[in-house]
XYZ file of C-alpha atoms in Angstrom:
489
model
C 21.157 30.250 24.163
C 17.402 29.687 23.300
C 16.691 26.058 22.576
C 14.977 25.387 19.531
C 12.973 21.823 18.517
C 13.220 21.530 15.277
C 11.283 18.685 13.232
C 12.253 16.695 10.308
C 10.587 14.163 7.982
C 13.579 11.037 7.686
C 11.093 7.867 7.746
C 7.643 7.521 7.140
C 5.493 3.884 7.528
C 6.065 0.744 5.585
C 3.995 -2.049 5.204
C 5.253 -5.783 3.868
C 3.330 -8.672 4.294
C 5.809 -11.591 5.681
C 3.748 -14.268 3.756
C 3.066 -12.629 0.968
C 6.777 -12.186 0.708
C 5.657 -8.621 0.149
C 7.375 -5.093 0.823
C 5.571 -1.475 1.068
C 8.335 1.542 0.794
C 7.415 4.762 2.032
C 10.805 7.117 1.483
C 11.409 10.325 2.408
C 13.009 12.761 -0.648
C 14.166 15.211 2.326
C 17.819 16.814 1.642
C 20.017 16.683 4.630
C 20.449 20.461 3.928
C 16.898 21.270 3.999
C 15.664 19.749 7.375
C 12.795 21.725 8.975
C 9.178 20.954 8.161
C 9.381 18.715 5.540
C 6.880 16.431 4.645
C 7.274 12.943 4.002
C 7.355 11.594 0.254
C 6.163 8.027 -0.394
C 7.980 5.954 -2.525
C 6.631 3.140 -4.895
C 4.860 -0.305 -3.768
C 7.561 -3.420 -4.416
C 5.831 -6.258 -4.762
C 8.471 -9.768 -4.660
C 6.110 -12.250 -4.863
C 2.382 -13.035 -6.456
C 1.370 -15.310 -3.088
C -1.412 -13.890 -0.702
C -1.979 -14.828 2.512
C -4.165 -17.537 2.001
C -1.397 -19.146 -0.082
C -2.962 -18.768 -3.394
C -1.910 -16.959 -6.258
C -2.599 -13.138 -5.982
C -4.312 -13.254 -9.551
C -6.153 -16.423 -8.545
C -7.519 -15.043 -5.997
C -11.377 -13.694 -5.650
C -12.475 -10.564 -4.924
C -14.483 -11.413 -1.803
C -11.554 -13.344 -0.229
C -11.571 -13.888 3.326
C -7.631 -13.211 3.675
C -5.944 -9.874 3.124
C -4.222 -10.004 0.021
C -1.786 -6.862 -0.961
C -4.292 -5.605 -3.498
C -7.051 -5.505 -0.592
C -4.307 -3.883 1.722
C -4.180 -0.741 -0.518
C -7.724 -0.611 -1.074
C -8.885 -1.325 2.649
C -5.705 0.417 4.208
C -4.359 -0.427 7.477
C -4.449 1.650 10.828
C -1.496 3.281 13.014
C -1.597 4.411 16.649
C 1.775 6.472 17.593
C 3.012 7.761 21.433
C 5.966 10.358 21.168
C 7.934 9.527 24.850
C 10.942 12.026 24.321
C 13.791 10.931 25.770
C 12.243 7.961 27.754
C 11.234 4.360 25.875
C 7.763 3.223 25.825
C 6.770 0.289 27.897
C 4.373 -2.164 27.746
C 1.422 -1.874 30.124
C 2.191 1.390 30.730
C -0.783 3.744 32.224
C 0.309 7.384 31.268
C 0.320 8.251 28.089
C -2.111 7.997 25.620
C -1.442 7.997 21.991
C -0.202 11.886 21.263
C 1.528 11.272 17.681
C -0.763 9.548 15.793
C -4.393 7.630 16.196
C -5.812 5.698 13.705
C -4.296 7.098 10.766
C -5.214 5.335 7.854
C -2.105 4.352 5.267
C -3.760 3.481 2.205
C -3.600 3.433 -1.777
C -1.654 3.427 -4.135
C 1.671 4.658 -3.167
C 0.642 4.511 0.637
C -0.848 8.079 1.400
C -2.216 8.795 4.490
C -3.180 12.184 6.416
C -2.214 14.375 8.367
C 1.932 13.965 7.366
C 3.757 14.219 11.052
C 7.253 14.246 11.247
C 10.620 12.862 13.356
C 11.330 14.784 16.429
C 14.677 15.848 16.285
C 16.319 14.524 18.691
C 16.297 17.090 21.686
C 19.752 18.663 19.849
C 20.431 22.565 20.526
C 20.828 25.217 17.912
C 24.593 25.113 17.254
C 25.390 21.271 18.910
C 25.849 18.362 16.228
C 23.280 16.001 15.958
C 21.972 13.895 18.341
C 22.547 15.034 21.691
C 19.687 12.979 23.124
C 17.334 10.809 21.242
C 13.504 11.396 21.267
C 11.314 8.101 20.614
C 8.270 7.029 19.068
C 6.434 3.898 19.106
C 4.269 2.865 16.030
C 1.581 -0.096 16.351
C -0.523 -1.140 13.260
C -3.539 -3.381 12.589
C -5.300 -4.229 9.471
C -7.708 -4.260 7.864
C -8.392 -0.387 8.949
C -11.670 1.040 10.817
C -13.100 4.280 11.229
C -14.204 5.263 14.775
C -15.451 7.745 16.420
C -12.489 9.718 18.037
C -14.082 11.605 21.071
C -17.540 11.989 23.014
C -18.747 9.015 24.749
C -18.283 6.741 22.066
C -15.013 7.597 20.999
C -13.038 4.047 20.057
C -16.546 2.106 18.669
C -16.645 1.733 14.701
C -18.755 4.348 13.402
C -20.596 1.697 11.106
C -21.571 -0.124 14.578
C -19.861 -2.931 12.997
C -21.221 -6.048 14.961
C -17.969 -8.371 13.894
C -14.436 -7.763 12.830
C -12.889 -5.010 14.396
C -15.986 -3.364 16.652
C -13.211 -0.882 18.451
C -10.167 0.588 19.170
C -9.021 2.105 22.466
C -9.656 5.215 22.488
C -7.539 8.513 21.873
C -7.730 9.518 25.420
C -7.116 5.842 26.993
C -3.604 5.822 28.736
C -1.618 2.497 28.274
C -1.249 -0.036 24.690
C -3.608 0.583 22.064
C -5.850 -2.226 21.905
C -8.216 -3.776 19.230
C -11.621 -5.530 19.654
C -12.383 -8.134 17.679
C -15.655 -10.995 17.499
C -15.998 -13.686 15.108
C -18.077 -13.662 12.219
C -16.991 -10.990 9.486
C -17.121 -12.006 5.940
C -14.636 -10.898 3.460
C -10.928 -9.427 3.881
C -12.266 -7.709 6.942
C -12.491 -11.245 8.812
C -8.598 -11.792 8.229
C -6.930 -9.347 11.372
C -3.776 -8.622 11.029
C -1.239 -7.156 13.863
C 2.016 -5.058 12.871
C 5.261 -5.996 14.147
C 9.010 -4.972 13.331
C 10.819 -5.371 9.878
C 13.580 -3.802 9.075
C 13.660 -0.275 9.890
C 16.150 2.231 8.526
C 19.069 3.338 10.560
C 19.393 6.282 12.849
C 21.078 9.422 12.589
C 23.325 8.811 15.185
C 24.344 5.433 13.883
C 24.706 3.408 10.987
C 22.046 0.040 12.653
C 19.386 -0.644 11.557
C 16.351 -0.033 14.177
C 14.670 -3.939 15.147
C 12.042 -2.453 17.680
C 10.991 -3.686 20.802
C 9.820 -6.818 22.356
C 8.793 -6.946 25.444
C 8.088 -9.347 27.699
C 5.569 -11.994 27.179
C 4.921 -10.333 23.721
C 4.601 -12.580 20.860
C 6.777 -10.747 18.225
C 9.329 -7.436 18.304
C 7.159 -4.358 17.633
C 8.020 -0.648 16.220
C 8.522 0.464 19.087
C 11.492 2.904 20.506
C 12.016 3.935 17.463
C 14.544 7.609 16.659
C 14.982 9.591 14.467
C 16.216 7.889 11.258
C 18.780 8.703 8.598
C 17.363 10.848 5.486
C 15.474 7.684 3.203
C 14.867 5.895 6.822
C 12.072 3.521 6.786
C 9.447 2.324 9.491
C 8.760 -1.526 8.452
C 5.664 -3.104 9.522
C 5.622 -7.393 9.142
C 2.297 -7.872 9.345
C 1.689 -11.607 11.015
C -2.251 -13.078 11.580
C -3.630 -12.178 14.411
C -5.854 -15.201 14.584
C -5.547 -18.486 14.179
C -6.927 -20.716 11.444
C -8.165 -24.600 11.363
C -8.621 -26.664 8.044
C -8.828 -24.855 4.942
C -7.133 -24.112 1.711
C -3.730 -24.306 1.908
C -0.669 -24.610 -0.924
C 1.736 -27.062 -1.368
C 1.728 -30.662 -2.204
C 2.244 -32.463 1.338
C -1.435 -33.157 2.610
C -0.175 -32.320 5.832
C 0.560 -28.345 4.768
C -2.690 -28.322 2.841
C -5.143 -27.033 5.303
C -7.751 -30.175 4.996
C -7.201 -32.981 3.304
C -7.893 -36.757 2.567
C -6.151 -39.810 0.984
C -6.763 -43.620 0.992
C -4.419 -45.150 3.195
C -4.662 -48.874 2.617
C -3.465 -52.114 4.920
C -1.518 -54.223 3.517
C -1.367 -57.560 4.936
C -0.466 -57.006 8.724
C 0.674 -53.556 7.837
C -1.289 -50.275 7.967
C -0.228 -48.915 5.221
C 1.250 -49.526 1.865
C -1.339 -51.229 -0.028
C -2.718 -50.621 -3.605
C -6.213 -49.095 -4.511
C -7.795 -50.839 -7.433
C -10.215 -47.951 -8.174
C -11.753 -49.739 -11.044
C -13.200 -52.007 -8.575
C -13.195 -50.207 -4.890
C -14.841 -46.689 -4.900
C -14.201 -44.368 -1.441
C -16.986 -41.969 -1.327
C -17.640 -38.858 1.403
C -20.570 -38.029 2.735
C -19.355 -35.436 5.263
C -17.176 -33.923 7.469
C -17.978 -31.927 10.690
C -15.885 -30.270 12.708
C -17.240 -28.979 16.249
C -16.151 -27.327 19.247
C -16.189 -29.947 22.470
C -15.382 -29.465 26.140
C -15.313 -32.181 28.653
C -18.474 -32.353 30.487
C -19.251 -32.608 34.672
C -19.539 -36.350 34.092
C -15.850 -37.016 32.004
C -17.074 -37.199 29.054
C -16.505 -34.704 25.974
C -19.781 -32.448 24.783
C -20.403 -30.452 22.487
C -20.821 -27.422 24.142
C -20.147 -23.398 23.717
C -16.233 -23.534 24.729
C -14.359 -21.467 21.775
C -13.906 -17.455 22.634
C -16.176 -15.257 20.086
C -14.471 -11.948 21.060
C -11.656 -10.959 22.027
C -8.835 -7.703 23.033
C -5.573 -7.829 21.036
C -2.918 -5.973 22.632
C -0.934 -3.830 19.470
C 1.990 -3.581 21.737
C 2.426 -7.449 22.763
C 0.337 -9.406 20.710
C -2.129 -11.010 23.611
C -5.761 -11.668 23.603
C -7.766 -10.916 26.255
C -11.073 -13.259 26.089
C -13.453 -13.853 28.216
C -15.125 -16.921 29.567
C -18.517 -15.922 29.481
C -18.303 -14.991 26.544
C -18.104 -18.010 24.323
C -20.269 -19.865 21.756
C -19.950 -23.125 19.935
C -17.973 -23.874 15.996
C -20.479 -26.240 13.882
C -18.534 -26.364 10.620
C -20.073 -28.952 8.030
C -18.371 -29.673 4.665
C -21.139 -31.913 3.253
C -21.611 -33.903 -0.140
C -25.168 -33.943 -2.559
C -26.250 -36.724 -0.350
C -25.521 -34.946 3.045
C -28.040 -32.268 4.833
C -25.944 -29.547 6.944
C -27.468 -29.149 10.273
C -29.397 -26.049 10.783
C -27.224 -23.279 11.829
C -23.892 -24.674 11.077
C -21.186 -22.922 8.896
C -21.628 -25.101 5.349
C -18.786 -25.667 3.023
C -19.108 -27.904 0.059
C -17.266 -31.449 -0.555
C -14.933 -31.180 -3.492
C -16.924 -33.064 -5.915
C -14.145 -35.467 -6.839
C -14.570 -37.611 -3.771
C -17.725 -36.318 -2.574
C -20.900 -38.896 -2.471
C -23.699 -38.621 -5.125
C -27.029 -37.444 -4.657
C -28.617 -41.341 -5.536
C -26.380 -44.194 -6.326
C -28.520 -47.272 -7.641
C -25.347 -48.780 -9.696
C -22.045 -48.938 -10.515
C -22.155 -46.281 -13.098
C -23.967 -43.474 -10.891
C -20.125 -43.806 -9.930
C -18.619 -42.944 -12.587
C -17.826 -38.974 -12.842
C -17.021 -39.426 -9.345
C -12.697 -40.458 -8.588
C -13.266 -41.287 -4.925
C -10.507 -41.068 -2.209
C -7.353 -41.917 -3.609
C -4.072 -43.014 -2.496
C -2.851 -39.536 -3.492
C -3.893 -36.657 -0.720
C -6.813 -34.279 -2.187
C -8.300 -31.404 -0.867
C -11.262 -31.767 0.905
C -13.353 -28.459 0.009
C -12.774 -25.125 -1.121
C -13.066 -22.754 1.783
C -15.278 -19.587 1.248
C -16.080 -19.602 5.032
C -12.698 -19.965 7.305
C -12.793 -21.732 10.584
C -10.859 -19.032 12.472
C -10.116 -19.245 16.069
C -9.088 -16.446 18.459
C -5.459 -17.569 19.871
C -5.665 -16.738 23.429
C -3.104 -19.046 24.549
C -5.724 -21.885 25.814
C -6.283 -25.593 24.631
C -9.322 -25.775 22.842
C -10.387 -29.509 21.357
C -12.295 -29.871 18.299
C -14.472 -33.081 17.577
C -13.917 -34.149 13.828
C -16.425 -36.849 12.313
C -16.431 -38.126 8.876
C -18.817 -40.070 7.633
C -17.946 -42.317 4.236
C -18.738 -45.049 2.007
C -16.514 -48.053 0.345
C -17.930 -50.159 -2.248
C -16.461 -52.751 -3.794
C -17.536 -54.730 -7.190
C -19.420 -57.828 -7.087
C -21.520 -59.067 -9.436
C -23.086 -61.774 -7.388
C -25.088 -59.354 -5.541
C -28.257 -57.745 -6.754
C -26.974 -54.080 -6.954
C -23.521 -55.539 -8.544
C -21.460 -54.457 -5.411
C -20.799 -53.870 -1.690
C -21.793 -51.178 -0.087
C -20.319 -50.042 3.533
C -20.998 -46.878 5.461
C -18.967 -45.757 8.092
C -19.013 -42.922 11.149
C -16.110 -42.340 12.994
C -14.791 -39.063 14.900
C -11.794 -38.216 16.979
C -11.346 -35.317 19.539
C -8.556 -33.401 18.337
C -7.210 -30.783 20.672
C -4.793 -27.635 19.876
C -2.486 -26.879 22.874
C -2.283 -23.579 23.629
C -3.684 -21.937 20.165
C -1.759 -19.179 19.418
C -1.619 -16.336 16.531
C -0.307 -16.453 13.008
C -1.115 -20.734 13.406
C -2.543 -22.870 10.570
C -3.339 -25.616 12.034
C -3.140 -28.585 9.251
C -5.435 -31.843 9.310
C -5.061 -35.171 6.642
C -7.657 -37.703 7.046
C -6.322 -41.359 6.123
C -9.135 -43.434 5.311
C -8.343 -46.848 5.080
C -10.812 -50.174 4.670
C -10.075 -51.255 8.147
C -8.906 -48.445 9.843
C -9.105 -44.478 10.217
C -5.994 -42.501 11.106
C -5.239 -38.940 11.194
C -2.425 -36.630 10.636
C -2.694 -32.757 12.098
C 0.261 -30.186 11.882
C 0.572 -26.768 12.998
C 2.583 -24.472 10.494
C 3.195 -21.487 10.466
C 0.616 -19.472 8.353
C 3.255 -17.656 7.110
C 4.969 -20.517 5.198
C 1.945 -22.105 3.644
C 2.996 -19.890 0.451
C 5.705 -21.962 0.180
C 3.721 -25.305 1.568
C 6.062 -25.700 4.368
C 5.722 -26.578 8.056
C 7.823 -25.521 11.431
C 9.071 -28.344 12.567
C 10.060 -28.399 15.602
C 9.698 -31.496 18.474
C 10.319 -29.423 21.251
C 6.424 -28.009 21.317
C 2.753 -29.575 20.928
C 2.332 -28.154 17.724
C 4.336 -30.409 15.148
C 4.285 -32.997 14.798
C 0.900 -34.690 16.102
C 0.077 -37.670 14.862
C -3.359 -39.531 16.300
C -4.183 -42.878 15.487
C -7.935 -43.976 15.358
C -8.439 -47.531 15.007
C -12.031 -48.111 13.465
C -12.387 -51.582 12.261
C -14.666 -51.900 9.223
C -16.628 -55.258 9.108
């Protein structure tokens, strides 16, 4: 008996953003009677929730966003590299095949079109047997926002816009072993935001009636589609797109200062105590003046220096989720959020003070403080963020230097200006254990009028929508609380 392969369409590629509670159906419309060479169909775009991934609201949110929002997704499109094994699984690291299903295709649009339409093996079965005699598999791996490249010669894998930051490359289409993408700091926009596809739910097979979870493998970050057979007719590939990167400070959602990226209250002693006192903000006014936030590594002699020590570039691995940095390849974060009566230092990544409890351009009297609240016992935001403070997550400790500078005055008319003025400079070395992708890591600032404290959390980014943190004591990442006693004479 001559074997025949035939080929089927039974599942096609889904995306769904996991925080923006979002899900992308691609369906195939194939008949179970008519099985051979049919395209996939793409289904409709089910959006569940209005929050991006920045945790704003989708309609909020603008159009040159630095995070990927579903709207931008369609638009920008995101990229799949496919390996057809037959009937042997993909592994990681492996070094023989290169990707011989798909490379690069772009899913984009509307109702998720991309080009050109490849369909499920078969499964191996002979003309006559029942289905499936032996399962064929393919492995999908996804990244976002999409990139042309060149896809042979000698430059085949570079961005054909030479793109200096974002994604600058893929692996190329004749590289044997996991599809990789480069990545270096510094893009503006959606494309700064990298995103890496792993596993949602798939459909079932057409052997069985499971649904398909994918692979993890080991010392990968997250299950990816991986493995993956031949599905039942209306079968779906599910990409969960997670943050490749990780994040620092920001603008987050929720109430809870701690989930809200960067933030500052007054936190005022009381007695003995702390905290738990009252602010009389007719009388006491906390200005800003700035905050910095740098990149330090300890120094020959002990001591902590700002020096280049955070990765600019980086290789993410599609099929585990590592980065692959390099140490000679690293520069320095200078990120200022500064006030009207603050310069930014040249160079240095400038974000503006939210003018409720920033510090005036002049202040001669009293009522040059008027318009202004000052730092209250309830948490605010520090800035808006049009620049994020993104970090590449390759598993190291990195430390971060964070100095504020502030004012407190305090009414009292026996003095010439009618008050008290006190400025104060304090910073505290913060550092992230073992930074790692899809974090948000949290900071609130308690100011207080004889001490400074802080409060940093990691969350996952993926909850911020929903202003929640993972808790969990176990690790270094929540909670850390760091005490910096500053007394203010």
């Amino acid at each position: 008996m001559r074997d025949i392969l035939s080929v089927v369409a039974a599942a096609a590629v889904i995306a769904s953003m996991a925080s923006c509670s979002s899900e992308t159906d691609f369906e195939g419309k194939t008949s179970q009677e008519d099985q051979v060479s049919t395209p996939v169909n793409f289904g409709s775009y089910l959006a569940q929730s209005k929050m991006t991934r920045a945790g704003e609201g989708e309609t909020n949110t603008p159009a040159n966003s630095s995070f990927m929002t579903t709207d931008l997704l369609k638009d920008k499109g995101f990229g799949v590299v496919a390996y057809y094994t037959g009937t042997s699984q993909y592994a990681a690291g492996q070094s023989t095949t290169e990707p011989n299903f798909m490379y690069n295709t772009k899913v984009s649009g509307e109702n998720w079109g991309y080009s050109p339409v490849v369909y499920w093996p078969n499964g191996g079965q002979n003309q006559g047997s029942t289905p499936v005699e032996g399962a064929q598999y393919v492995s999908f791996f996804a990244y976002a926002p999409y990139k042309a490249v060149y896809v042979q010669g000698e430059n085949s894998g570079k961005a054909t816009d030479n793109a200096t930051t974002g994604v600058t490359a893929l692996s190329s289409n004749a590289t044997n072993g996991d599809p990789t993408v480069s990545y270096t700091l510094g893009a503006i926009g959606a494309d700064a935001d990298l995103l890496w596809g792993t596993a949602g739910t798939n459909g079932s097979t057409t052997s069985g009636t499971e649904a398909q979870a994918g692979t993890t493998f080991t010392g990968g970050k997250a299950a990816v589609n991986a493995n993956l057979s031949k599905m039942k007719v209306g079968g779906k590939v599910q990409f969960n797109f997670k943050h490749a990167l990780a994040k620092f400070g920001g603008t987050g959602a929720g109430t809870d200062g701690k989930t809200s990226g960067l933030m500052v209250v007054a936190d005022i002693d009381n007695g003995t105590a702390t905290t738990g006192g009252t602010l009389n903000a007719a009388e006491t006014k906390i200005t800003v003046k700035s905050i910095k936030i740098e990149s330090v590594i300890k120094g020959s002699d002990g001591n902590m220096a700002t020096e280049a020590s955070i990765p600019t570039s980086g290789t993410l691995n599609l099929a585990t989720g590592e980065w692959t940095t390099s140490e000679t390849n690293m520069g320095k974060i200078d990120y200022e959020i500064t006030s009207p009566a603050a310069t930014a230092t040249d160079g240095a990544t400038k974000q503006t003070l939210n003018e409720a409890i920033a510090e005036p351009a002049s202040v001669s009297s009293w009522n040059d403080l008027s318009s202004v609240t000052g730092v209250t016992t309830t948490s605010q935001i520090v800035y808006t963020e049009t620049t994020p403070l993104l970090i590449i997550p390759d598993g190291k400790n990195r430390t971060f230097r964070i100095t504020i500078d502030y004012i407190v005055r305090t009414k009292n008319e026996s003095l010439h200006k009618g008050y008290t003025e006190v400025e104060q400079s304090f910073y505290k070395d913060l550092t992230l254990n073992n930074v790692s992708l899809n974090a948000k890591y949290n900071l609130l600032i308690h100011l207080g009028l004889t001490s400074v404290k802080f409060d940093a959390t990691v969350s996952t980014w993926d909850d911020t929508a929903n202003g929640g943190t993972t808790s969990d004591t176990s690790t270094d990442k929540d909670p850390m609380v760091i005490d910096m006693p500053a007394n203010v004479k």
